[in-house]
Structures are given as C-alpha cells and as structure tokens.
Amino acid sequence: MAVMRHTPDISGVAMRVMLVCINVAYIPVSVLFTRKVLSNRSIHIDRIIANGLKAVILTACVFSAIMLYIDIEPVPFHKFLTFFLIYLVVLPLSWTIFREIMKYFRRRGYNYLKVVIIGTGSTAAKLVANLEENTSYGYRITGFFSPYKPADFKGEYKGTVDDLEEFVQRYGVDEIYYTLTGEDRQSLAKVLKVSEDNMVKFYYVPQINRYFDRVFNLTSIGTTPVLATHPTAVSIWYNRLLKRSFDITFSTVALLCSPIIFIPVAIAIKLSSPGPVFFRQKRTGYHGREFTCYKFRTMKVNNDADRLQATKDDPRKTRIGEFLRKTSIDELPQFFNVLRGDMSVVGPRPHMLKHTVQYTELIDQYMVRHIVPPGITGWAQVTGFRGETKELWQMQGRVERDVWYIEHWTFLLDLKIIVKTVLNAVQGEKNAF
C-alpha cells in the first residue's frame, strides 16, 4: 500500500485522481452494505455500526489496492488514517440519520409498504404482530386471503386466493406473505403466479407449531430446508476468538489495576467479620459444567450460602457487604474466572447449582442460557432483572433476556452492556442486595 512514506502536500491532479479512486472503492460497499442497511426496515443500531465498520475496512482495502497500480504521488499515512477514521464515524452516522428521517415519515403514514397475507391462522396472527409492533417499520396490511375465514377472525378478510390478483392490481400491493401450509399446492401455485405476473415480492412463512416459540436460523441439508434453533453469531470461530481475546485483554488490565481496590476492600472485609476475604461457590457454567465462582465475601460465614439468595434486609450481610453489593465491587474477583476461561466479561449470569436443578424443571429454555460462557454482567442485569428472584416470573424474565442476548449477540452489544453496567454501578444498583 503506497501510503506509508511521508510526502509533501498532494498536487491538485493527484487529489482529483484520489477522489475518483475513493468513489470507485465505495462501489462494492454500496452493493454489499448500503442497500442492505437502508432497505432493512427493522435493523437495529448495533447492526448498522457493525456493517459500517465492515464497509470502511472494505473501502480502505479496495482504495489501497487501486493506489498500488496508479502512478501518482503516494498518500501520506497520517492523511490516509485521518480520512478513514472520520469515514468510520460519518458513514454509520449518515445511515442512521437517513433511517431516522425515513422512520419519522413512516410513523406519519408515508413510505409504507402495502402488504397482503395469505392465511388466517396462528402463523398469520404471529406475523401480523411482528409487522405491526413498530409503526416506523412502515408496513400496512391491506387484507387477508384464505380458503376459509374462521368465525372469530378480526382481520380484513378479502376472499379466497382466487380473488387475490384483482386486489393486487387494484390496490398496488408491494409484498405478499404466504402463511398457509405448503401442502396446499394449488393455493401456493396460484399465489406464486400472481406475485410473478405482477412483480410483487413473495415471502413464504413456514408453518411452525405454536408451542415451538423460538428464533430460528434457516439452513439446508441438500435441497431440504432446515430450521436451526437459537442461532448465535458467537458460535462462529472468529467471533469466539474475538470475544475470548477481548475477555483476556479486559480481565488482564482489570487485574493489573486491581490492587488499588482489592487491598482496601480485603482489609475492610477482615475487619467487618471473621472469615475469608473471598467467597467461593460452585455454579453452573458453559455447557452445564460446574466451576468455582469467586466473589468478595459480603456476608457472615453461614450454612445457607449455597441454598438461599441474598434478600434486601438480609441479616447475614456485613456492614461493608451492603456497599460492595450496591456498587458491584463484590463481583471484581470474577475477572480471575474470566482469565481462566470459566467465564466471559459479558454473558448470562451463572447460578448456584441448586437453582439450576430447580429452574430447569420450572422454566422453558432455562438451560439454553448455558450454550455460551456465563458472564460477570449480562443483558438481563442491565435491563432490570438483577438481584433476588422472589417470584417465578422474575427468573423467567431473566431467562428470556439471556436467550435474547444469545440469539442477537454482537461485539458491539457486549460493549453496550459493559457501558451500562459501569453507569449502573456509579449510580448504585437498586436491585443489588
């Protein structure tokens, strides 16, 4: 890459050539990322930033490759770096601003897509709920078509699939979602023909048992489509490497700085009550394996530590223990667990063995939270589900958020959770007791 050597200011001709090269380098970005980000009506901000990072790296690589074959003055490295750092901020920001403008208009009834749904069953009802959960997505359901209409159906029933083509042509439908069983070949063939003849986007929504409520990833075995449950990007080897590298780096820095906090905390714990500085407890970890979790001791030595959760006015807590829990300082020794590989900085919180046995029987998907390493902090903890779980619904809420984290993991989501954890610790956790 001809950008390393320091040179004087670039001439006007060279600058114009470079601007052309930058625009050429952006072409693959436009094809691979820009359209995907701007056309996806339900994409979240962390995905926008992740795609922006990939786009900037790709642009830099393509630009560098072009510059290698052009006989002009080389670009000073500091200017190259400055440009792409600014680009790294401006590109995702411009995408976000554009999307926010479009969402503003969609919420006011503009830039919407006209949608018809083929089917009136539970799959159609679930689809409708997702399409309408946010008005900024810009979906307007104009009608339902099905061989039959249930007596309790409340949607805009427009007739059978035989009536579909006339409706599509009259109202300018943009998308068709087919929710009937694929075994109804005649209806499926009719709807496909209508969509193709009228250039309307067609989406097939597979029939899933209503009791099988999971997030899926579509794959295939030969020509047979297969849906895999609980897809997670962290299972991909390079994402595992990224997450583990971050864990090692972050925990190493934290432990190198730890004497500043560990020494005074250890002294305070020893003065507050007899017993060890550290509390050790067997907990359930990655793939259900047991490991020893470390914390600063916040309670008097007692026989119920592995059986009972801490409560708000728990008499077992020491004077310093209340403060350590409120500020989350008691969790800091778990960086030893992270360095050893028992835990990650971010992930579902590990529970004591007794709770694993208890809640596996009571809560659907409870063990799913163990398909990734447990964390010092997690999505459930920063969204209001930290602390004692008096009622079953509280643990259910925690599990739901843990599963959501697994299915939507990105490195940027981990960074977001860390920032929220620090802010909560500074403010004082109301549920930390």
PDB file of N, CA and C in Angstrom, residues 133-221:
ATOM      1  N   GLU A 133     -45.515  -4.271  15.231  1.00  0.00           N
ATOM      2  CA  GLU A 133     -45.001  -3.940  16.562  1.00  0.00           C
ATOM      3  C   GLU A 133     -44.375  -2.547  16.623  1.00  0.00           C
ATOM      4  N   ASN A 134     -43.960  -2.018  15.480  1.00  0.00           N
ATOM      5  CA  ASN A 134     -43.349  -0.688  15.456  1.00  0.00           C
ATOM      6  C   ASN A 134     -43.823   0.014  14.190  1.00  0.00           C
ATOM      7  N   THR A 135     -44.525   1.132  14.355  1.00  0.00           N
ATOM      8  CA  THR A 135     -45.078   1.841  13.192  1.00  0.00           C
ATOM      9  C   THR A 135     -43.988   2.391  12.279  1.00  0.00           C
ATOM     10  N   SER A 136     -42.775   2.560  12.801  1.00  0.00           N
ATOM     11  CA  SER A 136     -41.689   3.090  11.977  1.00  0.00           C
ATOM     12  C   SER A 136     -41.173   2.076  10.971  1.00  0.00           C
ATOM     13  N   TYR A 137     -41.577   0.810  11.092  1.00  0.00           N
ATOM     14  CA  TYR A 137     -41.200  -0.184  10.085  1.00  0.00           C
ATOM     15  C   TYR A 137     -41.895   0.102   8.752  1.00  0.00           C
ATOM     16  N   GLY A 138     -43.084   0.684   8.817  1.00  0.00           N
ATOM     17  CA  GLY A 138     -43.770   1.100   7.596  1.00  0.00           C
ATOM     18  C   GLY A 138     -44.475  -0.007   6.835  1.00  0.00           C
ATOM     19  N   TYR A 139     -45.145  -0.911   7.547  1.00  0.00           N
ATOM     20  CA  TYR A 139     -45.935  -1.957   6.897  1.00  0.00           C
ATOM     21  C   TYR A 139     -47.417  -1.649   7.085  1.00  0.00           C
ATOM     22  N   ARG A 140     -48.188  -1.720   6.010  1.00  0.00           N
ATOM     23  CA  ARG A 140     -49.635  -1.514   6.107  1.00  0.00           C
ATOM     24  C   ARG A 140     -50.328  -2.753   5.545  1.00  0.00           C
ATOM     25  N   ILE A 141     -51.006  -3.497   6.410  1.00  0.00           N
ATOM     26  CA  ILE A 141     -51.682  -4.727   5.997  1.00  0.00           C
ATOM     27  C   ILE A 141     -53.022  -4.355   5.370  1.00  0.00           C
ATOM     28  N   THR A 142     -53.159  -4.657   4.089  1.00  0.00           N
ATOM     29  CA  THR A 142     -54.362  -4.243   3.350  1.00  0.00           C
ATOM     30  C   THR A 142     -55.414  -5.330   3.237  1.00  0.00           C
ATOM     31  N   GLY A 143     -55.049  -6.576   3.569  1.00  0.00           N
ATOM     32  CA  GLY A 143     -56.061  -7.610   3.500  1.00  0.00           C
ATOM     33  C   GLY A 143     -55.520  -9.015   3.710  1.00  0.00           C
ATOM     34  N   PHE A 144     -56.451  -9.923   4.015  1.00  0.00           N
ATOM     35  CA  PHE A 144     -56.131 -11.336   4.214  1.00  0.00           C
ATOM     36  C   PHE A 144     -56.904 -12.158   3.188  1.00  0.00           C
ATOM     37  N   PHE A 145     -56.231 -13.177   2.659  1.00  0.00           N
ATOM     38  CA  PHE A 145     -56.861 -14.088   1.710  1.00  0.00           C
ATOM     39  C   PHE A 145     -56.636 -15.510   2.194  1.00  0.00           C
ATOM     40  N   SER A 146     -57.672 -16.309   2.140  1.00  0.00           N
ATOM     41  CA  SER A 146     -57.557 -17.682   2.631  1.00  0.00           C
ATOM     42  C   SER A 146     -58.730 -18.507   2.096  1.00  0.00           C
ATOM     43  N   PRO A 147     -58.543 -19.823   1.960  1.00  0.00           N
ATOM     44  CA  PRO A 147     -59.668 -20.665   1.515  1.00  0.00           C
ATOM     45  C   PRO A 147     -60.855 -20.611   2.462  1.00  0.00           C
ATOM     46  N   TYR A 148     -60.608 -20.218   3.693  1.00  0.00           N
ATOM     47  CA  TYR A 148     -61.718 -20.151   4.656  1.00  0.00           C
ATOM     48  C   TYR A 148     -61.464 -19.005   5.635  1.00  0.00           C
ATOM     49  N   LYS A 149     -62.546 -18.555   6.293  1.00  0.00           N
ATOM     50  CA  LYS A 149     -62.452 -17.485   7.282  1.00  0.00           C
ATOM     51  C   LYS A 149     -62.982 -18.011   8.612  1.00  0.00           C
ATOM     52  N   PRO A 150     -62.122 -18.077   9.650  1.00  0.00           N
ATOM     53  CA  PRO A 150     -62.581 -18.521  10.969  1.00  0.00           C
ATOM     54  C   PRO A 150     -63.671 -17.598  11.518  1.00  0.00           C
ATOM     55  N   ALA A 151     -64.546 -18.154  12.318  1.00  0.00           N
ATOM     56  CA  ALA A 151     -65.674 -17.381  12.856  1.00  0.00           C
ATOM     57  C   ALA A 151     -65.199 -16.214  13.720  1.00  0.00           C
ATOM     58  N   ASP A 152     -64.068 -16.402  14.420  1.00  0.00           N
ATOM     59  CA  ASP A 152     -63.587 -15.354  15.328  1.00  0.00           C
ATOM     60  C   ASP A 152     -62.502 -14.481  14.710  1.00  0.00           C
ATOM     61  N   PHE A 153     -62.327 -14.549  13.383  1.00  0.00           N
ATOM     62  CA  PHE A 153     -61.260 -13.776  12.736  1.00  0.00           C
ATOM     63  C   PHE A 153     -61.634 -12.296  12.686  1.00  0.00           C
ATOM     64  N   LYS A 154     -60.681 -11.419  13.081  1.00  0.00           N
ATOM     65  CA  LYS A 154     -60.975  -9.984  13.181  1.00  0.00           C
ATOM     66  C   LYS A 154     -60.263  -9.144  12.124  1.00  0.00           C
ATOM     67  N   GLY A 155     -59.441  -9.774  11.281  1.00  0.00           N
ATOM     68  CA  GLY A 155     -58.725  -9.018  10.263  1.00  0.00           C
ATOM     69  C   GLY A 155     -59.599  -8.675   9.061  1.00  0.00           C
ATOM     70  N   GLU A 156     -58.996  -7.958   8.102  1.00  0.00           N
ATOM     71  CA  GLU A 156     -59.703  -7.554   6.882  1.00  0.00           C
ATOM     72  C   GLU A 156     -59.691  -8.700   5.868  1.00  0.00           C
ATOM     73  N   TYR A 157     -60.658  -9.597   6.000  1.00  0.00           N
ATOM     74  CA  TYR A 157     -60.755 -10.748   5.100  1.00  0.00           C
ATOM     75  C   TYR A 157     -61.288 -10.279   3.744  1.00  0.00           C
ATOM     76  N   LYS A 158     -60.512 -10.568   2.677  1.00  0.00           N
ATOM     77  CA  LYS A 158     -60.874 -10.069   1.348  1.00  0.00           C
ATOM     78  C   LYS A 158     -61.323 -11.168   0.396  1.00  0.00           C
ATOM     79  N   GLY A 159     -61.246 -12.426   0.817  1.00  0.00           N
ATOM     80  CA  GLY A 159     -61.712 -13.502  -0.038  1.00  0.00           C
ATOM     81  C   GLY A 159     -60.701 -14.629  -0.146  1.00  0.00           C
ATOM     82  N   THR A 160     -60.909 -15.505  -1.108  1.00  0.00           N
ATOM     83  CA  THR A 160     -60.013 -16.640  -1.324  1.00  0.00           C
ATOM     84  C   THR A 160     -58.854 -16.209  -2.228  1.00  0.00           C
ATOM     85  N   VAL A 161     -57.915 -17.134  -2.469  1.00  0.00           N
ATOM     86  CA  VAL A 161     -56.777 -16.802  -3.321  1.00  0.00           C
ATOM     87  C   VAL A 161     -57.215 -16.519  -4.751  1.00  0.00           C
ATOM     88  N   ASP A 162     -58.417 -16.957  -5.156  1.00  0.00           N
ATOM     89  CA  ASP A 162     -58.925 -16.649  -6.488  1.00  0.00           C
ATOM     90  C   ASP A 162     -59.196 -15.159  -6.655  1.00  0.00           C
ATOM     91  N   ASP A 163     -59.410 -14.469  -5.527  1.00  0.00           N
ATOM     92  CA  ASP A 163     -59.698 -13.024  -5.577  1.00  0.00           C
ATOM     93  C   ASP A 163     -58.425 -12.184  -5.445  1.00  0.00           C
ATOM     94  N   LEU A 164     -57.291 -12.838  -5.285  1.00  0.00           N
ATOM     95  CA  LEU A 164     -56.050 -12.124  -4.965  1.00  0.00           C
ATOM     96  C   LEU A 164     -55.567 -11.225  -6.102  1.00  0.00           C
ATOM     97  N   GLU A 165     -55.539 -11.728  -7.332  1.00  0.00           N
ATOM     98  CA  GLU A 165     -54.920 -10.964  -8.425  1.00  0.00           C
ATOM     99  C   GLU A 165     -55.639  -9.644  -8.673  1.00  0.00           C
ATOM    100  N   GLU A 166     -56.940  -9.671  -8.683  1.00  0.00           N
ATOM    101  CA  GLU A 166     -57.709  -8.431  -8.904  1.00  0.00           C
ATOM    102  C   GLU A 166     -57.385  -7.405  -7.825  1.00  0.00           C
ATOM    103  N   PHE A 167     -57.287  -7.887  -6.567  1.00  0.00           N
ATOM    104  CA  PHE A 167     -56.993  -6.994  -5.451  1.00  0.00           C
ATOM    105  C   PHE A 167     -55.588  -6.398  -5.595  1.00  0.00           C
ATOM    106  N   VAL A 168     -54.614  -7.242  -5.949  1.00  0.00           N
ATOM    107  CA  VAL A 168     -53.227  -6.797  -6.106  1.00  0.00           C
ATOM    108  C   VAL A 168     -53.126  -5.718  -7.169  1.00  0.00           C
ATOM    109  N   GLN A 169     -53.800  -5.913  -8.289  1.00  0.00           N
ATOM    110  CA  GLN A 169     -53.747  -4.949  -9.383  1.00  0.00           C
ATOM    111  C   GLN A 169     -54.475  -3.655  -9.044  1.00  0.00           C
ATOM    112  N   ARG A 170     -55.576  -3.761  -8.322  1.00  0.00           N
ATOM    113  CA  ARG A 170     -56.367  -2.571  -7.996  1.00  0.00           C
ATOM    114  C   ARG A 170     -55.688  -1.694  -6.952  1.00  0.00           C
ATOM    115  N   TYR A 171     -55.059  -2.321  -5.941  1.00  0.00           N
ATOM    116  CA  TYR A 171     -54.517  -1.536  -4.819  1.00  0.00           C
ATOM    117  C   TYR A 171     -52.985  -1.417  -4.818  1.00  0.00           C
ATOM    118  N   GLY A 172     -52.330  -1.945  -5.837  1.00  0.00           N
ATOM    119  CA  GLY A 172     -50.878  -1.774  -5.929  1.00  0.00           C
ATOM    120  C   GLY A 172     -50.121  -2.387  -4.761  1.00  0.00           C
ATOM    121  N   VAL A 173     -50.372  -3.640  -4.489  1.00  0.00           N
ATOM    122  CA  VAL A 173     -49.734  -4.336  -3.361  1.00  0.00           C
ATOM    123  C   VAL A 173     -48.225  -4.468  -3.603  1.00  0.00           C
ATOM    124  N   ASP A 174     -47.427  -4.298  -2.542  1.00  0.00           N
ATOM    125  CA  ASP A 174     -45.968  -4.385  -2.642  1.00  0.00           C
ATOM    126  C   ASP A 174     -45.425  -5.757  -2.262  1.00  0.00           C
ATOM    127  N   GLU A 175     -46.026  -6.398  -1.241  1.00  0.00           N
ATOM    128  CA  GLU A 175     -45.496  -7.666  -0.749  1.00  0.00           C
ATOM    129  C   GLU A 175     -46.624  -8.631  -0.399  1.00  0.00           C
ATOM    130  N   ILE A 176     -46.376  -9.912  -0.655  1.00  0.00           N
ATOM    131  CA  ILE A 176     -47.315 -10.971  -0.297  1.00  0.00           C
ATOM    132  C   ILE A 176     -46.617 -11.933   0.660  1.00  0.00           C
ATOM    133  N   TYR A 177     -47.265 -12.219   1.785  1.00  0.00           N
ATOM    134  CA  TYR A 177     -46.737 -13.173   2.766  1.00  0.00           C
ATOM    135  C   TYR A 177     -47.655 -14.390   2.807  1.00  0.00           C
ATOM    136  N   TYR A 178     -47.100 -15.551   2.503  1.00  0.00           N
ATOM    137  CA  TYR A 178     -47.876 -16.787   2.425  1.00  0.00           C
ATOM    138  C   TYR A 178     -47.681 -17.580   3.715  1.00  0.00           C
ATOM    139  N   THR A 179     -48.764 -17.755   4.499  1.00  0.00           N
ATOM    140  CA  THR A 179     -48.664 -18.427   5.794  1.00  0.00           C
ATOM    141  C   THR A 179     -49.417 -19.752   5.836  1.00  0.00           C
ATOM    142  N   LEU A 180     -50.000 -20.183   4.698  1.00  0.00           N
ATOM    143  CA  LEU A 180     -50.688 -21.475   4.667  1.00  0.00           C
ATOM    144  C   LEU A 180     -49.671 -22.606   4.585  1.00  0.00           C
ATOM    145  N   THR A 181     -50.131 -23.811   4.835  1.00  0.00           N
ATOM    146  CA  THR A 181     -49.250 -24.957   4.732  1.00  0.00           C
ATOM    147  C   THR A 181     -48.792 -25.161   3.292  1.00  0.00           C
ATOM    148  N   GLY A 182     -47.541 -25.576   3.135  1.00  0.00           N
ATOM    149  CA  GLY A 182     -47.002 -25.815   1.810  1.00  0.00           C
ATOM    150  C   GLY A 182     -47.633 -26.995   1.100  1.00  0.00           C
ATOM    151  N   GLU A 183     -48.391 -27.810   1.843  1.00  0.00           N
ATOM    152  CA  GLU A 183     -49.044 -28.970   1.241  1.00  0.00           C
ATOM    153  C   GLU A 183     -50.221 -28.567   0.351  1.00  0.00           C
ATOM    154  N   ASP A 184     -50.700 -27.345   0.556  1.00  0.00           N
ATOM    155  CA  ASP A 184     -51.796 -26.858  -0.292  1.00  0.00           C
ATOM    156  C   ASP A 184     -51.185 -26.341  -1.599  1.00  0.00           C
ATOM    157  N   ARG A 185     -50.829 -27.273  -2.481  1.00  0.00           N
ATOM    158  CA  ARG A 185     -50.073 -26.938  -3.691  1.00  0.00           C
ATOM    159  C   ARG A 185     -50.842 -26.013  -4.624  1.00  0.00           C
ATOM    160  N   GLN A 186     -52.132 -26.218  -4.714  1.00  0.00           N
ATOM    161  CA  GLN A 186     -52.938 -25.425  -5.648  1.00  0.00           C
ATOM    162  C   GLN A 186     -52.936 -23.952  -5.246  1.00  0.00           C
ATOM    163  N   SER A 187     -53.173 -23.684  -3.961  1.00  0.00           N
ATOM    164  CA  SER A 187     -53.176 -22.294  -3.486  1.00  0.00           C
ATOM    165  C   SER A 187     -51.796 -21.663  -3.626  1.00  0.00           C
ATOM    166  N   LEU A 188     -50.763 -22.424  -3.271  1.00  0.00           N
ATOM    167  CA  LEU A 188     -49.401 -21.911  -3.354  1.00  0.00           C
ATOM    168  C   LEU A 188     -49.044 -21.563  -4.802  1.00  0.00           C
ATOM    169  N   ALA A 189     -49.400 -22.427  -5.742  1.00  0.00           N
ATOM    170  CA  ALA A 189     -49.090 -22.177  -7.149  1.00  0.00           C
ATOM    171  C   ALA A 189     -49.814 -20.925  -7.660  1.00  0.00           C
ATOM    172  N   LYS A 190     -51.071 -20.747  -7.243  1.00  0.00           N
ATOM    173  CA  LYS A 190     -51.836 -19.568  -7.663  1.00  0.00           C
ATOM    174  C   LYS A 190     -51.206 -18.278  -7.145  1.00  0.00           C
ATOM    175  N   VAL A 191     -50.832 -18.292  -5.866  1.00  0.00           N
ATOM    176  CA  VAL A 191     -50.259 -17.087  -5.263  1.00  0.00           C
ATOM    177  C   VAL A 191     -48.899 -16.760  -5.877  1.00  0.00           C
ATOM    178  N   LEU A 192     -48.087 -17.777  -6.117  1.00  0.00           N
ATOM    179  CA  LEU A 192     -46.784 -17.564  -6.760  1.00  0.00           C
ATOM    180  C   LEU A 192     -46.955 -16.944  -8.144  1.00  0.00           C
ATOM    181  N   LYS A 193     -47.928 -17.435  -8.897  1.00  0.00           N
ATOM    182  CA  LYS A 193     -48.167 -16.902 -10.236  1.00  0.00           C
ATOM    183  C   LYS A 193     -48.605 -15.445 -10.177  1.00  0.00           C
ATOM    184  N   VAL A 194     -49.471 -15.109  -9.215  1.00  0.00           N
ATOM    185  CA  VAL A 194     -49.913 -13.723  -9.053  1.00  0.00           C
ATOM    186  C   VAL A 194     -48.729 -12.812  -8.736  1.00  0.00           C
ATOM    187  N   SER A 195     -47.871 -13.253  -7.829  1.00  0.00           N
ATOM    188  CA  SER A 195     -46.732 -12.425  -7.442  1.00  0.00           C
ATOM    189  C   SER A 195     -45.760 -12.223  -8.604  1.00  0.00           C
ATOM    190  N   GLU A 196     -45.537 -13.286  -9.386  1.00  0.00           N
ATOM    191  CA  GLU A 196     -44.600 -13.194 -10.506  1.00  0.00           C
ATOM    192  C   GLU A 196     -45.182 -12.390 -11.666  1.00  0.00           C
ATOM    193  N   ASP A 197     -46.458 -12.596 -11.956  1.00  0.00           N
ATOM    194  CA  ASP A 197     -47.082 -11.867 -13.066  1.00  0.00           C
ATOM    195  C   ASP A 197     -47.205 -10.372 -12.775  1.00  0.00           C
ATOM    196  N   ASN A 198     -47.306 -10.024 -11.500  1.00  0.00           N
ATOM    197  CA  ASN A 198     -47.500  -8.615 -11.135  1.00  0.00           C
ATOM    198  C   ASN A 198     -46.267  -8.002 -10.472  1.00  0.00           C
ATOM    199  N   MET A 199     -45.157  -8.745 -10.496  1.00  0.00           N
ATOM    200  CA  MET A 199     -43.873  -8.260  -9.942  1.00  0.00           C
ATOM    201  C   MET A 199     -44.019  -7.779  -8.498  1.00  0.00           C
ATOM    202  N   VAL A 200     -44.670  -8.592  -7.695  1.00  0.00           N
ATOM    203  CA  VAL A 200     -44.857  -8.323  -6.272  1.00  0.00           C
ATOM    204  C   VAL A 200     -43.958  -9.259  -5.486  1.00  0.00           C
ATOM    205  N   LYS A 201     -43.243  -8.751  -4.492  1.00  0.00           N
ATOM    206  CA  LYS A 201     -42.356  -9.591  -3.683  1.00  0.00           C
ATOM    207  C   LYS A 201     -43.156 -10.663  -2.946  1.00  0.00           C
ATOM    208  N   PHE A 202     -42.637 -11.877  -2.965  1.00  0.00           N
ATOM    209  CA  PHE A 202     -43.308 -13.004  -2.327  1.00  0.00           C
ATOM    210  C   PHE A 202     -42.445 -13.538  -1.184  1.00  0.00           C
ATOM    211  N   TYR A 203     -43.071 -13.764  -0.023  1.00  0.00           N
ATOM    212  CA  TYR A 203     -42.380 -14.325   1.133  1.00  0.00           C
ATOM    213  C   TYR A 203     -43.165 -15.541   1.627  1.00  0.00           C
ATOM    214  N   TYR A 204     -42.463 -16.643   1.777  1.00  0.00           N
ATOM    215  CA  TYR A 204     -43.105 -17.846   2.316  1.00  0.00           C
ATOM    216  C   TYR A 204     -42.799 -17.937   3.817  1.00  0.00           C
ATOM    217  N   VAL A 205     -43.848 -17.971   4.625  1.00  0.00           N
ATOM    218  CA  VAL A 205     -43.694 -18.061   6.079  1.00  0.00           C
ATOM    219  C   VAL A 205     -43.992 -19.493   6.493  1.00  0.00           C
ATOM    220  N   PRO A 206     -42.976 -20.270   6.908  1.00  0.00           N
ATOM    221  CA  PRO A 206     -43.207 -21.687   7.227  1.00  0.00           C
ATOM    222  C   PRO A 206     -44.128 -21.860   8.426  1.00  0.00           C
ATOM    223  N   GLN A 207     -44.929 -22.891   8.365  1.00  0.00           N
ATOM    224  CA  GLN A 207     -45.826 -23.229   9.473  1.00  0.00           C
ATOM    225  C   GLN A 207     -45.007 -23.820  10.611  1.00  0.00           C
ATOM    226  N   ILE A 208     -45.009 -23.169  11.744  1.00  0.00           N
ATOM    227  CA  ILE A 208     -44.301 -23.656  12.919  1.00  0.00           C
ATOM    228  C   ILE A 208     -45.325 -23.898  14.027  1.00  0.00           C
ATOM    229  N   ASN A 209     -45.202 -25.033  14.700  1.00  0.00           N
ATOM    230  CA  ASN A 209     -46.106 -25.339  15.806  1.00  0.00           C
ATOM    231  C   ASN A 209     -46.124 -24.180  16.809  1.00  0.00           C
ATOM    232  N   ARG A 210     -47.309 -23.755  17.201  1.00  0.00           N
ATOM    233  CA  ARG A 210     -47.431 -22.585  18.069  1.00  0.00           C
ATOM    234  C   ARG A 210     -46.785 -22.790  19.442  1.00  0.00           C
ATOM    235  N   TYR A 211     -46.538 -24.030  19.827  1.00  0.00           N
ATOM    236  CA  TYR A 211     -45.868 -24.291  21.095  1.00  0.00           C
ATOM    237  C   TYR A 211     -44.339 -24.297  20.941  1.00  0.00           C
ATOM    238  N   PHE A 212     -43.897 -24.132  19.690  1.00  0.00           N
ATOM    239  CA  PHE A 212     -42.463 -24.163  19.412  1.00  0.00           C
ATOM    240  C   PHE A 212     -42.000 -22.745  19.137  1.00  0.00           C
ATOM    241  N   ASP A 213     -42.020 -21.915  20.183  1.00  0.00           N
ATOM    242  CA  ASP A 213     -41.761 -20.489  20.051  1.00  0.00           C
ATOM    243  C   ASP A 213     -40.268 -20.201  20.236  1.00  0.00           C
ATOM    244  N   ARG A 214     -39.528 -20.178  19.130  1.00  0.00           N
ATOM    245  CA  ARG A 214     -38.082 -19.978  19.163  1.00  0.00           C
ATOM    246  C   ARG A 214     -37.657 -19.085  18.006  1.00  0.00           C
ATOM    247  N   VAL A 215     -36.437 -18.538  18.124  1.00  0.00           N
ATOM    248  CA  VAL A 215     -35.817 -17.857  16.997  1.00  0.00           C
ATOM    249  C   VAL A 215     -35.054 -18.909  16.198  1.00  0.00           C
ATOM    250  N   PHE A 216     -35.153 -18.856  14.856  1.00  0.00           N
ATOM    251  CA  PHE A 216     -34.556 -19.872  14.008  1.00  0.00           C
ATOM    252  C   PHE A 216     -33.532 -19.275  13.060  1.00  0.00           C
ATOM    253  N   ASN A 217     -32.675 -20.140  12.579  1.00  0.00           N
ATOM    254  CA  ASN A 217     -31.756 -19.791  11.504  1.00  0.00           C
ATOM    255  C   ASN A 217     -31.986 -20.807  10.383  1.00  0.00           C
ATOM    256  N   LEU A 218     -32.268 -20.293   9.179  1.00  0.00           N
ATOM    257  CA  LEU A 218     -32.577 -21.185   8.059  1.00  0.00           C
ATOM    258  C   LEU A 218     -31.289 -21.739   7.454  1.00  0.00           C
ATOM    259  N   THR A 219     -31.222 -23.042   7.342  1.00  0.00           N
ATOM    260  CA  THR A 219     -30.114 -23.709   6.676  1.00  0.00           C
ATOM    261  C   THR A 219     -30.705 -24.809   5.811  1.00  0.00           C
ATOM    262  N   SER A 220     -29.879 -25.671   5.268  1.00  0.00           N
ATOM    263  CA  SER A 220     -30.411 -26.738   4.425  1.00  0.00           C
ATOM    264  C   SER A 220     -29.503 -27.953   4.459  1.00  0.00           C
ATOM    265  N   ILE A 221     -30.110 -29.102   4.235  1.00  0.00           N
ATOM    266  CA  ILE A 221     -29.383 -30.353   4.034  1.00  0.00           C
ATOM    267  C   ILE A 221     -29.745 -30.817   2.626  1.00  0.00           C
TER     268      ILE A 221
END
